[in-house]
Amino acid sequence: MIGRTSVRILSRCVKLLTTGKQHVISQKVRSFSCTPSVWDDERNKQTGKDASEYREHYENPFLKTLGVMKDDVKGFLKNIKNMGQEEEDATPAKIFSEHCDVLIIGGGAIGSSIAYHLKERALGGLHIVVIEKDPTYSKCSTTLSVGGVRQQFSIGENVQLSLFGAEFLRNVPKLLAVEGADPPNIDFNPNGYLTLATEAGMDQLYENHYLQKELGAKVDLLSRRQLEERFPWMQFEDIAGGVIGRENEGWFDPWSFLHCLKRKAVDLGVEYITGKVVGFNTRKMDDLVIEDHESTIVKNVDTAKVRLENGDEREIKCSIAILASGAWSGEIGKLIGIGIGPGLLSTPIPVEHRKRYVYCFRTEQGPQLDCPLVINPNGTYFRREGVGGLYFCGRSPTEEQEPKVGDMEVDHDFFMEHVWPILAERTPSFEALKVQSAWAGHYDYNTFDQNGIIGIHPAISNLFIATGFSGHGIQQAAGVGRAVMERILHSEYMTVDLSRFGFERIIMNQPLFEKNIV
Amino acid sequence: MLNFVLGSLFLTLGCGSWFGVQLGMIVLFMLFLLCCKHDFYMSLLSYGFGSDWLSYVLILLSFWIMLLVLMSSQAILDKNNFNKVFVMTCCFLNFFLVMTFASTDLLLFYISFEASLIPTLILILGWGYQPERIGAGIYMLFYTLTASLPLLVSLMVLYNCGGSLTMGLVYEAMNSSFIYKIWYLASVFAFIVKLPMFMFHLWLPKAHVEAPVAGSMILAGVLLKLGGYGLLRIVPLFSNVNSKLCWVWVSISLVGGVLVSLMCLRQIDIKALIAYSSVAHMGMVLCGATIFNWWGVNGAVVVMVGHGLCSSGLFFMINMVYERLSSRSLLISKGLLNIMPTMAMWWFLLCAGNMAAPPTLNLLGEVQLIISIMNWSFINIVGIGLLSFFSATYTLYLFSISQHGKFYNGVFSCCSGKVREYLILMLHWLPLNLMFMVGSMMLIVF
């Protein structure tokens, strides 16, 4: 009798020590997870699970204790064995960070810039993890952009952000230098932007120009005669005037910029994880109530579920989450609950993909070194690329002409019908050209007012949103990174006050439009 | 005494009910409180167990802190993160701690001293958060294990020379020739590392920072006191050598304490700050315990109890911040006065305890230690003065940088604390501030 009881107690103890975790989720933690969108999934369809680059995840504490020490010893022995050799062994050595201080979702220019600025200031004080689903950045807006930087905006904060962006670009060789690696080179061509205006748009041009000069941009207003004198290879029949940037405007190589930012961030200690965020767990902050209504109880992002390359799903707990996923921000916002919850959470993030084409053509007698990035009043633009007679051009389509975003195919008819005639009219030497190549990229298009959304979400108190730049994200990446860093570390915007760009303007329906020149 | 030891062992069987085990802890604590009979050398004698004034206070401390540990680890119960295994681990740890303090036999003391490491390791590796906890566990395990192996040898030699290892009947090594100095170092080294002393303290910041709140509280609250307790038991056996060699420990602790206090001012992780402050406090305890005059020994015991309550309370407060903000970094969890104003009061009270402000127990102990250390040598004024000064500096720094300033998020509302949290804080603070009135209870009664 005593023997049987003691055996029962013993077997209960053993079962307790070695069983796996029971999945009971308490009411405090609710998980929102949606199936990922279809067009995104080709990369993540795995036929079989490959070996993970991360160590195994144990649940039971006893097994965790034994397993973790066993894996540690194995990893140590493997390192000794592989000293100097490159061998692929079965025992993975990297530990998956299950906790971090700042989680940045999206590793493009904005995400990497935020990571760089935060880590540069915080150094060892913050553990920063960036989740990027495509390390080749094949569909990222950053790498497919034309890479221009200009101060010719009509909103003061945009001008200031771009001014800092240009200054940052000039200092890249010093700031982003990594010891032991090639010096950073982003091919900054400071040739300026030339914004042209017809008679109808001159008032707006004056107004914008005045604001830009006030904020310190080095821009010049040119009359039609001055334009004809300065750019004899263009014709300005329908133009009344233009603004050209003397300094701090031009173009650079966005892929190289992203690469340098990422390299420096990794060198400082930021961890980049290749994986796709497929869900979030949020946590209700019971004691924080904004209004006296259940639907506006403040939430916090607790953990993010990440699907790794080999199909494993892991969770990362974070203190602050930063949504910098560009064109995918609307979808990821829905995963968190923005757009499907009640009250303040019912407004979705109005960012979606918009396809834009960039065409590269060659011509014999085209403009040489004095060619700026010319923007016509109807939005068609072109710029010089290199010194061999190559040019980039493109045009933002109207609402009716918006292409479908299902693929990355280029519509050459659009060039023939809508871009080439305008180019040829402006620059006679472009009448004879040969299209070398073209590509399609996606804007993280803010359907609300085409300006960036930067700020903390009012109902999710630890979620930063930094997205929706609608085509001018690459030039503002440095400024936005610095602004988010100031907001987190100093609790206020210190250099450029971006309070007007917060998510609140979308909930309160107060758009912040750029006044475009016609 | 055996009833308390076995009582704490069989408390593991109640692991199904979290509340039941907490109740059991309180009951055992209250019952043991009634056994305050230390007007003779040892009381409550039993098979290998007994208690005198020193073990009485520390067994009470270990029951109390374990109770607070169970109350503060409610998150493990809520998330159902193997809560039964957790309670079992805590109860086993409690059992080994009680056995350590209650044993009258030095070998039993040694065995339970080592055995208490294993549940601590499981707590750190099993419920800790960051990947660095692996290194932290290894450091703690190997530092303590390696340092205590010479102690085992020394106990065997003591047994060989004296025929018994029962406390009070152990052979007292009266000479002070070279071999006796080696013997003394071998015996005392384990406790020097456990306390820890300045140059062997590397395991402490790692283990405290990476442990979950339960691990941190029990480490700061009781496990460091094992070192002090062992020192106070072993040093009287080597009184001749000790009086010749204690200058080593006093100098290293005082200078090291000042250096560690300066390092506190550089920390970004709040837990690391508290961990380094523990090293500074225990440095003072070490000085008092090795100088071994009356004021020193009493001051050491009083500071041990006071520091146990205070550090454990501070670790609990940091865990409260962590549960709300999910970050321990001072860069994110600053400006807490804006979002948790009531907790700022508790932060202040416990920080005041940490810097030995009246009327806390820490003040009583620190004054006793200052008297003891200065009495031993006048030069120590520099060391102990700087130590006291810097302890106020880093505590004020901790309070100011965590509470004052702006919070990164503009939510115009406050987190109130939960009643359980207020209870735990009160249970930390009340003994710390009321027990100085019965300070004479903790003095040796001859």
mmCIF file of N, CA, C and O in Angstrom, chain B residues 178-250:
data_model
loop_
_atom_site.group_PDB
_atom_site.id
_atom_site.type_symbol
_atom_site.label_atom_id
_atom_site.label_comp_id
_atom_site.label_asym_id
_atom_site.label_seq_id
_atom_site.Cartn_x
_atom_site.Cartn_y
_atom_site.Cartn_z
ATOM 1 N N PHE B 178 52.393 28.880 8.471
ATOM 2 C CA PHE B 178 52.011 28.997 7.070
ATOM 3 C C PHE B 178 50.910 28.032 6.692
ATOM 4 O O PHE B 178 49.940 28.397 6.017
ATOM 5 N N ILE B 179 51.022 26.771 7.116
ATOM 6 C CA ILE B 179 50.060 25.759 6.688
ATOM 7 C C ILE B 179 48.677 26.071 7.251
ATOM 8 O O ILE B 179 47.647 25.811 6.629
ATOM 9 N N TYR B 180 48.684 26.656 8.462
ATOM 10 C CA TYR B 180 47.395 27.033 9.024
ATOM 11 C C TYR B 180 46.777 28.179 8.261
ATOM 12 O O TYR B 180 45.563 28.280 8.139
ATOM 13 N N LYS B 181 47.637 29.044 7.685
ATOM 14 C CA LYS B 181 47.106 30.129 6.855
ATOM 15 C C LYS B 181 46.439 29.549 5.601
ATOM 16 O O LYS B 181 45.371 29.992 5.186
ATOM 17 N N ILE B 182 47.085 28.551 5.013
ATOM 18 C CA ILE B 182 46.492 27.897 3.834
ATOM 19 C C ILE B 182 45.175 27.247 4.212
ATOM 20 O O ILE B 182 44.173 27.342 3.490
ATOM 21 N N TRP B 183 45.156 26.610 5.358
ATOM 22 C CA TRP B 183 43.945 25.943 5.828
ATOM 23 C C TRP B 183 42.818 26.960 5.985
ATOM 24 O O TRP B 183 41.678 26.744 5.573
ATOM 25 N N TYR B 184 43.174 28.067 6.591
ATOM 26 C CA TYR B 184 42.191 29.144 6.796
ATOM 27 C C TYR B 184 41.659 29.654 5.471
ATOM 28 O O TYR B 184 40.450 29.810 5.277
ATOM 29 N N LEU B 185 42.581 29.898 4.513
ATOM 30 C CA LEU B 185 42.140 30.406 3.207
ATOM 31 C C LEU B 185 41.220 29.409 2.523
ATOM 32 O O LEU B 185 40.211 29.784 1.925
ATOM 33 N N ALA B 186 41.583 28.128 2.615
ATOM 34 C CA ALA B 186 40.755 27.103 1.978
ATOM 35 C C ALA B 186 39.351 27.117 2.553
ATOM 36 O O ALA B 186 38.359 26.982 1.835
ATOM 37 N N SER B 187 39.270 27.280 3.916
ATOM 38 C CA SER B 187 37.936 27.236 4.519
ATOM 39 C C SER B 187 37.120 28.451 4.180
ATOM 40 O O SER B 187 35.913 28.367 3.982
ATOM 41 N N VAL B 188 37.789 29.585 4.130
ATOM 42 C CA VAL B 188 37.025 30.828 4.076
ATOM 43 C C VAL B 188 36.696 31.232 2.646
ATOM 44 O O VAL B 188 35.760 31.987 2.399
ATOM 45 N N PHE B 189 37.443 30.663 1.666
ATOM 46 C CA PHE B 189 37.321 31.101 0.285
ATOM 47 C C PHE B 189 35.903 30.927 -0.262
ATOM 48 O O PHE B 189 35.396 31.767 -1.005
ATOM 49 N N ALA B 190 35.264 29.828 0.115
ATOM 50 C CA ALA B 190 33.916 29.579 -0.409
ATOM 51 C C ALA B 190 32.976 30.720 -0.046
ATOM 52 O O ALA B 190 32.166 31.170 -0.854
ATOM 53 N N PHE B 191 33.103 31.216 1.184
ATOM 54 C CA PHE B 191 32.179 32.250 1.627
ATOM 55 C C PHE B 191 32.562 33.609 1.078
ATOM 56 O O PHE B 191 31.712 34.467 0.869
ATOM 57 N N ILE B 192 33.861 33.792 0.846
ATOM 58 C CA ILE B 192 34.306 35.029 0.211
ATOM 59 C C ILE B 192 33.675 35.163 -1.170
ATOM 60 O O ILE B 192 33.219 36.234 -1.566
ATOM 61 N N VAL B 193 33.623 34.044 -1.914
ATOM 62 C CA VAL B 193 33.040 34.097 -3.257
ATOM 63 C C VAL B 193 31.530 34.197 -3.176
ATOM 64 O O VAL B 193 30.888 34.833 -4.002
ATOM 65 N N LYS B 194 30.950 33.581 -2.154
ATOM 66 C CA LYS B 194 29.492 33.579 -2.065
ATOM 67 C C LYS B 194 28.948 34.930 -1.632
ATOM 68 O O LYS B 194 27.833 35.277 -1.955
ATOM 69 N N LEU B 195 29.748 35.675 -0.857
ATOM 70 C CA LEU B 195 29.224 36.911 -0.258
ATOM 71 C C LEU B 195 28.748 37.982 -1.237
ATOM 72 O O LEU B 195 27.677 38.538 -0.986
ATOM 73 N N PRO B 196 29.408 38.397 -2.283
ATOM 74 C CA PRO B 196 30.758 38.103 -2.724
ATOM 75 C C PRO B 196 31.710 39.242 -2.384
ATOM 76 O O PRO B 196 31.292 40.377 -2.166
ATOM 77 N N MET B 197 32.957 38.926 -2.375
ATOM 78 C CA MET B 197 33.941 39.980 -2.178
ATOM 79 C C MET B 197 34.269 40.578 -3.525
ATOM 80 O O MET B 197 33.994 39.982 -4.542
ATOM 81 N N PHE B 198 34.908 41.727 -3.532
ATOM 82 C CA PHE B 198 35.054 42.487 -4.769
ATOM 83 C C PHE B 198 35.666 41.714 -5.918
ATOM 84 O O PHE B 198 35.123 41.652 -6.989
ATOM 85 N N MET B 199 36.790 41.069 -5.774
ATOM 86 C CA MET B 199 37.456 40.508 -6.947
ATOM 87 C C MET B 199 36.829 39.221 -7.439
ATOM 88 O O MET B 199 37.145 38.758 -8.531
ATOM 89 N N PHE B 200 35.936 38.638 -6.656
ATOM 90 C CA PHE B 200 35.299 37.383 -7.064
ATOM 91 C C PHE B 200 33.807 37.592 -7.240
ATOM 92 O O PHE B 200 33.010 36.685 -7.033
ATOM 93 N N HIS B 201 33.443 38.791 -7.618
ATOM 94 C CA HIS B 201 32.021 39.130 -7.634
ATOM 95 C C HIS B 201 31.399 39.044 -9.002
ATOM 96 O O HIS B 201 30.232 39.367 -9.163
ATOM 97 N N LEU B 202 32.161 38.596 -10.016
ATOM 98 C CA LEU B 202 31.650 38.688 -11.381
ATOM 99 C C LEU B 202 30.377 37.896 -11.614
ATOM 100 O O LEU B 202 29.581 38.232 -12.467
ATOM 101 N N TRP B 203 30.180 36.828 -10.839
ATOM 102 C CA TRP B 203 28.990 36.020 -11.094
ATOM 103 C C TRP B 203 27.722 36.750 -10.661
ATOM 104 O O TRP B 203 26.635 36.513 -11.199
ATOM 105 N N LEU B 204 27.883 37.655 -9.700
ATOM 106 C CA LEU B 204 26.683 38.249 -9.114
ATOM 107 C C LEU B 204 25.889 39.142 -10.051
ATOM 108 O O LEU B 204 24.686 38.950 -10.197
ATOM 109 N N PRO B 205 26.516 40.108 -10.739
ATOM 110 C CA PRO B 205 25.679 40.906 -11.654
ATOM 111 C C PRO B 205 25.042 40.056 -12.728
ATOM 112 O O PRO B 205 23.879 40.263 -13.075
ATOM 113 N N LYS B 206 25.783 39.079 -13.255
ATOM 114 C CA LYS B 206 25.198 38.246 -14.300
ATOM 115 C C LYS B 206 24.008 37.479 -13.764
ATOM 116 O O LYS B 206 22.920 37.493 -14.339
ATOM 117 N N ALA B 207 24.198 36.782 -12.642
ATOM 118 C CA ALA B 207 23.126 35.922 -12.147
ATOM 119 C C ALA B 207 21.909 36.750 -11.751
ATOM 120 O O ALA B 207 20.777 36.387 -12.050
ATOM 121 N N HIS B 208 22.106 37.873 -11.084
ATOM 122 C CA HIS B 208 20.978 38.671 -10.635
ATOM 123 C C HIS B 208 20.210 39.243 -11.800
ATOM 124 O O HIS B 208 18.992 39.330 -11.770
ATOM 125 N N VAL B 209 20.948 39.675 -12.834
ATOM 126 C CA VAL B 209 20.274 40.343 -13.941
ATOM 127 C C VAL B 209 19.477 39.351 -14.768
ATOM 128 O O VAL B 209 18.363 39.612 -15.186
ATOM 129 N N GLU B 210 20.054 38.170 -14.995
ATOM 130 C CA GLU B 210 19.396 37.235 -15.906
ATOM 131 C C GLU B 210 18.349 36.385 -15.216
ATOM 132 O O GLU B 210 17.561 35.722 -15.879
ATOM 133 N N ALA B 211 18.322 36.386 -13.905
ATOM 134 C CA ALA B 211 17.338 35.540 -13.232
ATOM 135 C C ALA B 211 15.947 36.169 -13.334
ATOM 136 O O ALA B 211 15.826 37.380 -13.460
ATOM 137 N N PRO B 212 14.905 35.359 -13.260
ATOM 138 C CA PRO B 212 13.579 35.943 -13.153
ATOM 139 C C PRO B 212 13.433 36.583 -11.779
ATOM 140 O O PRO B 212 14.332 36.464 -10.957
ATOM 141 N N VAL B 213 12.317 37.247 -11.527
ATOM 142 C CA VAL B 213 12.203 37.991 -10.282
ATOM 143 C C VAL B 213 12.382 37.086 -9.072
ATOM 144 O O VAL B 213 13.013 37.470 -8.087
ATOM 145 N N ALA B 214 11.874 35.854 -9.167
ATOM 146 C CA ALA B 214 12.012 34.935 -8.048
ATOM 147 C C ALA B 214 13.474 34.667 -7.758
ATOM 148 O O ALA B 214 13.931 34.723 -6.604
ATOM 149 N N GLY B 215 14.226 34.384 -8.830
ATOM 150 C CA GLY B 215 15.644 34.108 -8.661
ATOM 151 C C GLY B 215 16.382 35.300 -8.072
ATOM 152 O O GLY B 215 17.187 35.155 -7.157
ATOM 153 N N SER B 216 16.097 36.499 -8.606
ATOM 154 C CA SER B 216 16.801 37.681 -8.108
ATOM 155 C C SER B 216 16.493 37.923 -6.643
ATOM 156 O O SER B 216 17.389 38.205 -5.851
ATOM 157 N N MET B 217 15.208 37.790 -6.286
ATOM 158 C CA MET B 217 14.841 38.087 -4.902
ATOM 159 C C MET B 217 15.473 37.099 -3.941
ATOM 160 O O MET B 217 15.985 37.483 -2.893
ATOM 161 N N ILE B 218 15.458 35.827 -4.320
ATOM 162 C CA ILE B 218 15.991 34.848 -3.388
ATOM 163 C C ILE B 218 17.509 34.935 -3.344
ATOM 164 O O ILE B 218 18.143 34.732 -2.298
ATOM 165 N N LEU B 219 18.146 35.272 -4.481
ATOM 166 C CA LEU B 219 19.594 35.419 -4.486
ATOM 167 C C LEU B 219 20.003 36.582 -3.602
ATOM 168 O O LEU B 219 20.845 36.444 -2.706
ATOM 169 N N ALA B 220 19.384 37.741 -3.841
ATOM 170 C CA ALA B 220 19.774 38.921 -3.064
ATOM 171 C C ALA B 220 19.323 38.797 -1.624
ATOM 172 O O ALA B 220 19.990 39.269 -0.712
ATOM 173 N N GLY B 221 18.187 38.142 -1.434
ATOM 174 C CA GLY B 221 17.613 38.121 -0.109
ATOM 175 C C GLY B 221 18.279 37.149 0.839
ATOM 176 O O GLY B 221 18.535 37.480 1.982
ATOM 177 N N VAL B 222 18.536 35.957 0.364
ATOM 178 C CA VAL B 222 19.006 34.926 1.282
ATOM 179 C C VAL B 222 20.317 34.290 0.872
ATOM 180 O O VAL B 222 21.161 34.001 1.712
ATOM 181 N N LEU B 223 20.493 34.027 -0.434
ATOM 182 C CA LEU B 223 21.647 33.224 -0.810
ATOM 183 C C LEU B 223 22.968 33.919 -0.529
ATOM 184 O O LEU B 223 23.970 33.256 -0.221
ATOM 185 N N LEU B 224 22.988 35.255 -0.646
ATOM 186 C CA LEU B 224 24.226 35.935 -0.321
ATOM 187 C C LEU B 224 24.535 35.813 1.166
ATOM 188 O O LEU B 224 25.696 35.844 1.580
ATOM 189 N N LYS B 225 23.475 35.704 1.986
ATOM 190 C CA LYS B 225 23.665 35.623 3.436
ATOM 191 C C LYS B 225 24.261 34.294 3.855
ATOM 192 O O LYS B 225 24.783 34.178 4.967
ATOM 193 N N LEU B 226 24.153 33.293 2.955
ATOM 194 C CA LEU B 226 24.791 32.021 3.254
ATOM 195 C C LEU B 226 26.283 32.229 3.452
ATOM 196 O O LEU B 226 26.907 31.615 4.326
ATOM 197 N N GLY B 227 26.832 33.127 2.601
ATOM 198 C CA GLY B 227 28.254 33.406 2.727
ATOM 199 C C GLY B 227 28.574 34.036 4.073
ATOM 200 O O GLY B 227 29.523 33.634 4.762
ATOM 201 N N GLY B 228 27.773 35.018 4.456
ATOM 202 C CA GLY B 228 28.004 35.664 5.732
ATOM 203 C C GLY B 228 27.850 34.706 6.891
ATOM 204 O O GLY B 228 28.643 34.713 7.853
ATOM 205 N N TYR B 229 26.833 33.870 6.817
ATOM 206 C CA TYR B 229 26.581 32.905 7.880
ATOM 207 C C TYR B 229 27.746 31.943 8.007
ATOM 208 O O TYR B 229 28.249 31.688 9.113
ATOM 209 N N GLY B 230 28.192 31.401 6.867
ATOM 210 C CA GLY B 230 29.314 30.468 6.908
ATOM 211 C C GLY B 230 30.554 31.105 7.490
ATOM 212 O O GLY B 230 31.290 30.512 8.291
ATOM 213 N N LEU B 231 30.785 32.357 7.093
ATOM 214 C CA LEU B 231 31.957 33.071 7.598
ATOM 215 C C LEU B 231 31.902 33.180 9.124
ATOM 216 O O LEU B 231 32.896 32.925 9.824
ATOM 217 N N LEU B 232 30.712 33.525 9.632
ATOM 218 C CA LEU B 232 30.583 33.695 11.071
ATOM 219 C C LEU B 232 30.708 32.380 11.819
ATOM 220 O O LEU B 232 30.970 32.375 13.032
ATOM 221 N N ARG B 233 30.524 31.254 11.127
ATOM 222 C CA ARG B 233 30.700 29.964 11.792
ATOM 223 C C ARG B 233 32.132 29.478 11.718
ATOM 224 O O ARG B 233 32.629 28.833 12.644
ATOM 225 N N ILE B 234 32.801 29.771 10.593
ATOM 226 C CA ILE B 234 34.128 29.186 10.369
ATOM 227 C C ILE B 234 35.225 30.039 10.987
ATOM 228 O O ILE B 234 36.220 29.518 11.490
ATOM 229 N N VAL B 235 35.065 31.361 10.931
ATOM 230 C CA VAL B 235 36.133 32.252 11.388
ATOM 231 C C VAL B 235 36.523 32.024 12.854
ATOM 232 O O VAL B 235 37.699 32.046 13.187
ATOM 233 N N PRO B 236 35.570 31.755 13.793
ATOM 234 C CA PRO B 236 36.005 31.522 15.175
ATOM 235 C C PRO B 236 36.908 30.307 15.356
ATOM 236 O O PRO B 236 37.616 30.196 16.361
ATOM 237 N N LEU B 237 36.883 29.371 14.370
ATOM 238 C CA LEU B 237 37.758 28.222 14.479
ATOM 239 C C LEU B 237 39.206 28.589 14.188
ATOM 240 O O LEU B 237 40.119 27.840 14.497
ATOM 241 N N PHE B 238 39.412 29.704 13.484
ATOM 242 C CA PHE B 238 40.751 30.074 13.050
ATOM 243 C C PHE B 238 41.093 31.451 13.585
ATOM 244 O O PHE B 238 41.648 32.277 12.883
ATOM 245 N N SER B 239 40.784 31.708 14.859
ATOM 246 C CA SER B 239 40.841 33.092 15.327
ATOM 247 C C SER B 239 42.234 33.684 15.258
ATOM 248 O O SER B 239 42.398 34.859 14.941
ATOM 249 N N ASN B 240 43.260 32.869 15.481
ATOM 250 C CA ASN B 240 44.628 33.374 15.413
ATOM 251 C C ASN B 240 45.003 33.824 14.015
ATOM 252 O O ASN B 240 45.471 34.943 13.791
ATOM 253 N N VAL B 241 44.766 32.926 13.056
ATOM 254 C CA VAL B 241 45.116 33.251 11.661
ATOM 255 C C VAL B 241 44.254 34.408 11.174
ATOM 256 O O VAL B 241 44.714 35.294 10.454
ATOM 257 N N ASN B 242 43.003 34.390 11.596
ATOM 258 C CA ASN B 242 42.086 35.422 11.135
ATOM 259 C C ASN B 242 42.551 36.803 11.557
ATOM 260 O O ASN B 242 42.506 37.754 10.784
ATOM 261 N N SER B 243 42.997 36.907 12.827
ATOM 262 C CA SER B 243 43.411 38.237 13.275
ATOM 263 C C SER B 243 44.652 38.687 12.531
ATOM 264 O O SER B 243 44.904 39.879 12.401
ATOM 265 N N LYS B 244 45.419 37.711 11.962
ATOM 266 C CA LYS B 244 46.603 38.120 11.197
ATOM 267 C C LYS B 244 46.274 38.414 9.747
ATOM 268 O O LYS B 244 46.954 39.194 9.093
ATOM 269 N N LEU B 245 45.221 37.764 9.228
ATOM 270 C CA LEU B 245 44.941 37.875 7.797
ATOM 271 C C LEU B 245 43.708 38.713 7.460
ATOM 272 O O LEU B 245 43.392 38.921 6.307
ATOM 273 N N CYS B 246 42.997 39.197 8.436
ATOM 274 C CA CYS B 246 41.735 39.869 8.085
ATOM 275 C C CYS B 246 41.974 41.175 7.362
ATOM 276 O O CYS B 246 41.073 41.669 6.676
ATOM 277 N N TRP B 247 43.202 41.736 7.481
ATOM 278 C CA TRP B 247 43.455 42.990 6.769
ATOM 279 C C TRP B 247 43.284 42.802 5.260
ATOM 280 O O TRP B 247 42.910 43.739 4.552
ATOM 281 N N VAL B 248 43.559 41.595 4.744
ATOM 282 C CA VAL B 248 43.390 41.340 3.307
ATOM 283 C C VAL B 248 41.935 41.570 2.917
ATOM 284 O O VAL B 248 41.608 42.329 2.003
ATOM 285 N N TRP B 249 41.045 40.913 3.678
ATOM 286 C CA TRP B 249 39.632 41.014 3.320
ATOM 287 C C TRP B 249 39.116 42.428 3.515
ATOM 288 O O TRP B 249 38.354 42.953 2.696
ATOM 289 N N VAL B 250 39.548 43.069 4.596
ATOM 290 C CA VAL B 250 39.039 44.413 4.852
ATOM 291 C C VAL B 250 39.476 45.365 3.754
ATOM 292 O O VAL B 250 38.672 46.142 3.223
#
